[in-house]
Amino acid sequence: MSRGRRKSTAKVSLGYLEMDIMPIVWRHGLVTVKEVFEELYPSRKLAYTTIMTVMRRLAHKGILEVDDSVVPFVYQPKVGSQELAAAVVDEVVDRLLEGSSAPLVLHYLEHGKISSAEQGKIKTLLRGRVKTE
Amino acid sequence: MSRGRRKSTAKVSLGYLEMDIMPIVWRHGLVTVKEVFEELYPSRKLAYTTIMTVMRRLAHKGILEVDDSVVPFVYQPKVGSQELAAAVVDEVVDRLLEGSSAPLVLHYLEHGKISSAEQGKIKTLLRGRVKTE
DNA sequence: CACATAATACTACACACCTAATATATATCA
DNA sequence: TGATATATATTAGGTGTGTAGTATTATGTG
């Protein structure tokens, strides 16, 4: 059945500030600490060095990649948003829901905002599904 | 669009051990520290007092309720698994995916195990959906 | 090149969570 | 009721994350 191992991104655990920074990085693709700092500043009055510390930690975790051959350093994401979100959420699903994602899916279908386009994708997926169980 | 407040369960944040304990509590409904300890022990060789400390913390967070009128104390969940999982995952979705749950839903429809019964529910839901967005 | 400016490195503190040892209180049994 | 077993309370160390100050290094400018 090859339900295979928890794939690549193992041992994922992110703090809230780390999570808040990631979307900015994804939007930019290549980004400096300063750019993240300035984009985040209006909503979160954090020190520049705070952002730097956190971005360094993200790099240390393998979630960001740093090019330190130029100054200021240029950061870029090593994993995509869906991949990372799925990895983080998997930890929760595995623990709280003991692996069954269905309740969560139902929850979001009921309460989340899903565009028509996405509903279409879902229907298509459902048609072609192999019923696992 | 009433992006409204995060409903009841506000400020949800659980550690991994806290999460590992919750399914046991849900299964029992009413449970003592000892029962949780014994059920968890085969897979996690933790001290009895460790479980006690964590369960007390969960109670402090309002996730468990304690009846200390009897000894040993009896704990019970104050929130259901789906509700709690959704609250925790919402934090991640709001941050990493900036609120759009669709990518996650698609991810689980593709990679998660969804029973036929659940697929049926999903289809029904989809049929009756108000297309938001 | 000297100085100002910008960036990075280092250090640190607070709090949450995991873990558990030790101390104290509560039941239970002979 | 005294001893024993059981449970709870207290205390604490280690690590991760949020936050940021200070020190050091690199860059740009006159």
Short mmCIF file of C-alpha atoms (C1' of nucleotides) in Angstrom, two decimals:
data_model
loop_
_atom_site.label_atom_id
_atom_site.label_comp_id
_atom_site.label_asym_id
_atom_site.label_seq_id
_atom_site.Cartn_x
_atom_site.Cartn_y
_atom_site.Cartn_z
CA MET A 1 0.00 0.00 0.00
CA SER A 2 3.09 2.21 0.16
CA ARG A 3 1.40 4.67 2.44
CA GLY A 4 5.08 5.52 2.76
CA ARG A 5 7.10 7.41 5.32
CA ARG A 6 6.31 10.89 6.43
CA LYS A 7 8.09 12.05 3.27
CA SER A 8 10.98 14.49 3.20
CA THR A 9 10.26 17.44 5.49
CA ALA A 10 10.75 15.57 8.75
CA LYS A 11 10.56 17.01 12.27
CA VAL A 12 8.78 20.18 11.36
CA SER A 13 8.06 22.56 14.14
CA LEU A 14 7.66 26.29 13.73
CA GLY A 15 6.97 29.08 16.17
CA TYR A 16 4.37 31.71 15.46
CA LEU A 17 6.78 34.46 14.52
CA GLU A 18 8.62 32.07 12.26
CA MET A 19 5.31 31.29 10.59
CA ASP A 20 4.43 34.95 10.22
CA ILE A 21 7.66 35.58 8.37
CA MET A 22 7.35 32.79 5.84
CA PRO A 23 4.57 34.25 3.66
CA ILE A 24 6.67 37.34 3.14
CA VAL A 25 9.60 35.24 2.06
CA TRP A 26 7.44 33.24 -0.31
CA ARG A 27 6.04 36.36 -1.90
CA HIS A 28 9.49 37.76 -2.54
CA GLY A 29 11.28 34.62 -3.51
CA LEU A 30 14.60 36.32 -2.81
CA VAL A 31 14.57 38.63 0.16
CA THR A 32 16.75 40.42 2.69
CA VAL A 33 16.20 40.82 6.40
CA LYS A 34 15.53 44.47 5.86
CA GLU A 35 12.76 43.81 3.38
CA VAL A 36 11.04 41.38 5.70
CA PHE A 37 11.47 43.78 8.57
CA GLU A 38 9.89 46.65 6.69
CA GLU A 39 7.01 44.61 5.42
CA LEU A 40 6.23 43.25 8.84
CA TYR A 41 6.77 46.45 10.76
CA PRO A 42 3.39 48.10 10.25
CA SER A 43 1.62 45.21 11.92
CA ARG A 44 4.35 44.02 14.29
CA LYS A 45 6.64 46.59 15.86
CA LEU A 46 9.60 44.27 16.22
CA ALA A 47 13.28 45.14 16.23
CA TYR A 48 15.32 44.58 13.12
CA THR A 49 17.57 42.19 15.00
CA THR A 50 14.58 40.16 16.05
CA ILE A 51 13.74 39.47 12.44
CA MET A 52 17.35 38.66 11.73
CA THR A 53 17.56 36.20 14.59
CA VAL A 54 14.42 34.42 13.50
CA MET A 55 15.45 34.25 9.88
CA ARG A 56 18.77 32.83 10.88
CA ARG A 57 16.94 30.16 12.86
CA LEU A 58 14.75 29.37 9.89
CA ALA A 59 17.86 28.93 7.80
CA HIS A 60 19.34 26.74 10.49
CA LYS A 61 16.23 24.59 10.34
CA GLY A 62 16.65 24.18 6.62
CA ILE A 63 13.52 26.09 5.76
CA LEU A 64 15.38 29.05 4.31
CA GLU A 65 18.58 29.14 2.33
CA VAL A 66 21.07 31.96 2.76
CA ASP A 67 23.38 33.42 0.19
CA ASP A 68 26.04 35.06 2.33
CA SER A 69 28.31 35.80 -0.59
CA VAL A 70 26.64 39.18 -0.86
CA VAL A 71 25.84 41.83 1.71
CA PRO A 72 23.17 42.14 2.77
CA PHE A 73 22.58 38.39 2.78
CA VAL A 74 19.86 37.12 0.51
CA TYR A 75 17.40 34.56 1.81
CA GLN A 76 15.10 32.30 -0.12
CA PRO A 77 12.66 29.56 0.80
CA LYS A 78 13.71 25.95 0.47
CA VAL A 79 10.17 24.61 0.80
CA GLY A 80 6.87 25.79 -0.61
CA SER A 81 3.96 27.05 1.45
CA GLN A 82 1.68 24.10 0.85
CA GLU A 83 4.41 21.64 1.56
CA LEU A 84 5.40 23.34 4.78
CA ALA A 85 1.85 23.91 5.94
CA ALA A 86 1.02 20.29 5.24
CA ALA A 87 4.06 19.11 7.16
CA VAL A 88 3.21 21.24 10.17
CA VAL A 89 -0.45 20.30 10.10
CA ASP A 90 0.41 16.65 9.70
CA GLU A 91 2.03 16.76 13.11
CA VAL A 92 -1.23 17.96 14.57
CA VAL A 93 -3.38 15.54 12.62
CA ASP A 94 -1.18 12.61 13.56
CA ARG A 95 -1.41 13.49 17.21
CA LEU A 96 -4.78 15.02 17.92
CA LEU A 97 -6.71 13.12 15.28
CA GLU A 98 -4.46 10.08 15.23
CA GLY A 99 -3.83 10.42 11.55
CA SER A 100 -7.30 10.81 10.15
CA SER A 101 -7.46 14.02 8.22
CA ALA A 102 -11.10 13.63 7.19
CA PRO A 103 -12.59 15.54 10.14
CA LEU A 104 -10.36 18.44 9.32
CA VAL A 105 -11.22 18.36 5.65
CA LEU A 106 -14.90 18.34 6.47
CA HIS A 107 -14.38 21.18 8.88
CA TYR A 108 -12.78 23.36 6.26
CA LEU A 109 -15.29 22.47 3.62
CA GLU A 110 -17.97 23.67 5.98
CA HIS A 111 -16.31 26.70 7.50
CA GLY A 112 -13.45 27.65 5.21
CA LYS A 113 -13.65 29.84 2.20
CA ILE A 114 -13.28 27.67 -0.88
CA SER A 115 -13.52 29.27 -4.28
CA SER A 116 -15.60 27.77 -7.08
CA ALA A 117 -12.45 26.90 -8.94
CA GLU A 118 -11.19 24.99 -5.97
CA GLN A 119 -14.51 23.27 -5.52
CA GLY A 120 -14.16 22.11 -9.08
CA LYS A 121 -10.75 20.67 -8.38
CA ILE A 122 -12.10 18.90 -5.35
CA LYS A 123 -14.93 17.30 -7.33
CA THR A 124 -12.50 16.13 -9.97
CA LEU A 125 -10.22 14.69 -7.33
CA LEU A 126 -13.09 12.91 -5.69
CA ARG A 127 -14.18 11.31 -8.93
CA GLY A 128 -10.77 9.86 -9.52
CA ARG A 129 -10.14 8.77 -5.98
CA VAL A 130 -9.04 5.33 -4.95
CA LYS A 131 -10.98 4.63 -1.83
CA THR A 132 -8.33 4.02 0.75
CA GLU A 133 -9.73 3.63 4.28
CA MET B 1 -16.93 39.21 5.15
CA SER B 2 -17.10 38.86 8.95
CA ARG B 3 -13.58 37.47 9.14
CA GLY B 4 -14.72 37.62 12.78
CA ARG B 5 -12.82 36.63 15.85
CA ARG B 6 -11.38 33.19 16.19
CA LYS B 7 -14.61 31.93 17.80
CA SER B 8 -14.58 30.48 21.28
CA THR B 9 -11.37 28.47 21.61
CA ALA B 10 -9.04 31.45 21.44
CA LYS B 11 -5.27 31.41 21.79
CA VAL B 12 -4.84 27.71 21.18
CA SER B 13 -1.35 26.39 21.40
CA LEU B 14 -0.47 22.86 22.40
CA GLY B 15 2.81 21.10 22.85
CA TYR B 16 3.40 17.68 21.36
CA LEU B 17 3.04 15.74 24.57
CA GLU B 18 -0.11 17.64 25.35
CA MET B 19 -1.43 16.61 21.96
CA ASP B 20 -0.45 13.00 22.45
CA ILE B 21 -2.42 12.86 25.65
CA MET B 22 -5.65 14.27 24.30
CA PRO B 23 -6.80 11.29 22.19
CA ILE B 24 -6.57 9.10 25.25
CA VAL B 25 -8.70 11.50 27.22
CA TRP B 26 -11.27 11.68 24.45
CA ARG B 27 -11.51 7.92 24.23
CA HIS B 28 -12.13 7.60 27.95
CA GLY B 29 -14.34 10.59 28.48
CA LEU B 30 -13.62 10.43 32.18
CA VAL B 31 -10.06 9.50 33.03
CA THR B 32 -7.43 9.57 35.75
CA VAL B 33 -3.75 10.37 35.44
CA LYS B 34 -2.94 6.77 36.11
CA GLU B 35 -5.09 5.55 33.25
CA VAL B 36 -3.48 7.93 30.82
CA PHE B 37 -0.07 7.03 32.14
CA GLU B 38 -0.65 3.31 31.65
CA GLU B 39 -2.08 3.70 28.20
CA LEU B 40 0.77 5.86 27.07
CA TYR B 41 3.53 3.95 28.75
CA PRO B 42 4.11 1.21 26.18
CA SER B 43 5.00 3.76 23.53
CA ARG B 44 6.39 6.54 25.69
CA LYS B 45 8.36 5.62 28.78
CA LEU B 46 7.52 8.73 30.73
CA ALA B 47 7.27 9.19 34.47
CA TYR B 48 3.88 9.22 36.11
CA THR B 49 4.50 12.72 37.40
CA THR B 50 5.26 13.91 33.90
CA ILE B 51 1.79 12.93 32.78
CA MET B 52 0.34 14.55 35.84
CA THR B 53 2.15 17.81 35.22
CA VAL B 54 0.99 17.95 31.63
CA MET B 55 -2.59 17.11 32.47
CA ARG B 56 -2.62 19.80 35.06
CA ARG B 57 -1.36 22.22 32.44
CA LEU B 58 -4.08 21.15 30.05
CA ALA B 59 -6.61 21.80 32.76
CA HIS B 60 -5.05 25.17 33.40
CA LYS B 61 -5.45 25.97 29.72
CA GLY B 62 -9.11 25.12 29.91
CA ILE B 63 -8.84 22.11 27.66
CA LEU B 64 -9.47 19.62 30.43
CA GLU B 65 -11.75 19.87 33.40
CA VAL B 66 -10.78 18.40 36.75
CA ASP B 67 -13.02 16.97 39.38
CA ASP B 68 -10.86 17.18 42.49
CA SER B 69 -13.66 16.23 44.82
CA VAL B 70 -12.58 12.63 44.46
CA VAL B 71 -9.20 10.97 44.71
CA PRO B 72 -7.71 10.20 42.36
CA PHE B 73 -8.85 13.29 40.47
CA VAL B 74 -11.00 12.68 37.44
CA TYR B 75 -10.27 14.58 34.25
CA GLN B 76 -12.49 15.10 31.26
CA PRO B 77 -12.18 17.02 28.02
CA LYS B 78 -13.85 20.40 27.68
CA VAL B 79 -13.46 20.51 23.90
CA GLY B 80 -13.90 17.88 21.22
CA SER B 81 -11.15 16.58 19.01
CA GLN B 82 -12.35 18.17 15.81
CA GLU B 83 -12.91 21.47 17.47
CA LEU B 84 -9.48 21.48 19.06
CA ALA B 85 -7.68 20.24 15.97
CA ALA B 86 -9.40 22.87 13.88
CA ALA B 87 -8.46 25.59 16.33
CA VAL B 88 -4.83 24.53 16.35
CA VAL B 89 -4.66 24.11 12.61
CA ASP B 90 -6.37 27.44 12.09
CA GLU B 91 -3.41 29.11 13.70
CA VAL B 92 -1.16 27.51 11.13
CA VAL B 93 -3.45 28.21 8.20
CA ASP B 94 -3.88 31.83 9.21
CA ARG B 95 -0.13 32.29 9.39
CA LEU B 96 1.51 30.10 6.81
CA LEU B 97 -1.31 30.18 4.28
CA GLU B 98 -2.69 33.55 5.28
CA GLY B 99 -6.10 32.12 5.92
CA SER B 100 -6.78 30.11 2.80
CA SER B 101 -7.49 26.57 3.77
CA ALA B 102 -8.05 25.30 0.24
CA PRO B 103 -4.46 24.22 -0.43
CA LEU B 104 -4.58 22.15 2.69
CA VAL B 105 -7.89 20.59 1.81
CA LEU B 106 -6.61 19.67 -1.62
CA HIS B 107 -3.49 18.24 -0.06
CA TYR B 108 -5.43 15.93 2.19
CA LEU B 109 -7.83 14.89 -0.50
CA GLU B 110 -4.84 13.80 -2.53
CA HIS B 111 -2.65 12.32 0.15
CA GLY B 112 -4.85 11.61 3.14
CA LYS B 113 -6.88 8.54 3.80
CA ILE B 114 -10.54 9.36 3.29
CA SER B 115 -13.11 6.61 3.64
CA SER B 116 -15.93 6.17 1.15
CA ALA B 117 -18.41 7.32 3.75
CA GLU B 118 -16.46 10.49 4.21
CA GLN B 119 -16.19 11.02 0.50
CA GLY B 120 -19.95 10.82 0.39
CA LYS B 121 -20.24 13.48 3.04
CA ILE B 122 -17.87 15.67 1.14
CA LYS B 123 -19.86 15.38 -2.05
CA THR B 124 -23.03 16.23 -0.24
CA LEU B 125 -21.41 19.22 1.35
CA LEU B 126 -20.09 20.40 -1.96
CA ARG B 127 -23.48 20.19 -3.55
CA GLY B 128 -25.03 22.41 -0.90
CA ARG B 129 -22.18 24.86 -0.75
CA VAL B 130 -22.54 28.57 -1.02
CA LYS B 131 -19.66 29.55 -3.16
CA THR B 132 -17.78 32.01 -1.07
CA GLU B 133 -14.74 33.89 -2.36
"C1'" DC C 1 41.95 56.69 3.92
"C1'" DA C 2 38.84 58.20 7.91
"C1'" DC C 3 34.30 58.36 9.32
"C1'" DA C 4 29.46 57.38 9.07
"C1'" DT C 5 26.12 53.93 7.94
"C1'" DA C 6 24.37 49.49 7.44
"C1'" DA C 7 24.59 44.63 8.40
"C1'" DT C 8 25.81 40.69 10.95
"C1'" DA C 9 27.37 38.20 15.17
"C1'" DC C 10 27.06 37.48 19.90
"C1'" DT C 11 24.76 37.45 24.19
"C1'" DA C 12 20.85 37.42 27.06
"C1'" DC C 13 16.44 37.28 29.30
"C1'" DA C 14 11.63 35.68 29.66
"C1'" DC C 15 8.30 32.24 29.04
"C1'" DA C 16 6.41 27.79 27.44
"C1'" DC C 17 6.93 22.96 27.28
"C1'" DC C 18 9.11 18.36 28.38
"C1'" DT C 19 10.69 15.89 31.87
"C1'" DA C 20 11.08 14.21 36.45
"C1'" DA C 21 12.71 14.12 41.32
"C1'" DT C 22 11.39 15.07 45.90
"C1'" DA C 23 8.11 16.38 49.35
"C1'" DT C 24 3.59 16.28 51.22
"C1'" DA C 25 -0.98 14.72 51.72
"C1'" DT C 26 -4.51 11.14 51.47
"C1'" DA C 27 -6.35 6.37 51.46
"C1'" DT C 28 -6.18 1.76 52.81
"C1'" DC C 29 -5.22 -2.24 55.46
"C1'" DA C 30 -3.69 -5.03 59.24
"C1'" DT D 1 -4.41 3.87 64.59
"C1'" DG D 2 0.03 3.04 62.58
"C1'" DA D 3 2.30 1.55 58.50
"C1'" DT D 4 2.00 1.28 53.67
"C1'" DA D 5 0.57 2.43 49.29
"C1'" DT D 6 -1.27 6.00 46.33
"C1'" DA D 7 -1.91 10.56 44.71
"C1'" DT D 8 -0.97 15.35 44.48
"C1'" DA D 9 2.06 19.53 45.10
"C1'" DT D 10 6.30 21.74 44.66
"C1'" DT D 11 10.52 22.61 42.50
"C1'" DA D 12 13.73 22.48 38.91
"C1'" DG D 13 16.73 21.78 34.91
"C1'" DG D 14 16.98 21.55 29.76
"C1'" DT D 15 15.52 23.20 25.21
"C1'" DG D 16 13.01 26.11 21.94
"C1'" DT D 17 11.03 30.45 20.70
"C1'" DG D 18 10.19 35.56 21.02
"C1'" DT D 19 12.46 39.53 21.71
"C1'" DA D 20 16.17 42.69 21.57
"C1'" DG D 21 20.56 45.05 23.18
"C1'" DT D 22 25.41 45.47 22.34
"C1'" DA D 23 29.53 44.48 19.85
"C1'" DT D 24 31.84 43.74 15.64
"C1'" DT D 25 32.44 43.84 10.77
"C1'" DA D 26 31.66 45.42 6.18
"C1'" DT D 27 30.27 49.17 2.99
"C1'" DG D 28 29.88 53.61 1.11
"C1'" DT D 29 31.31 58.65 1.01
"C1'" DG D 30 33.96 62.79 1.25
#
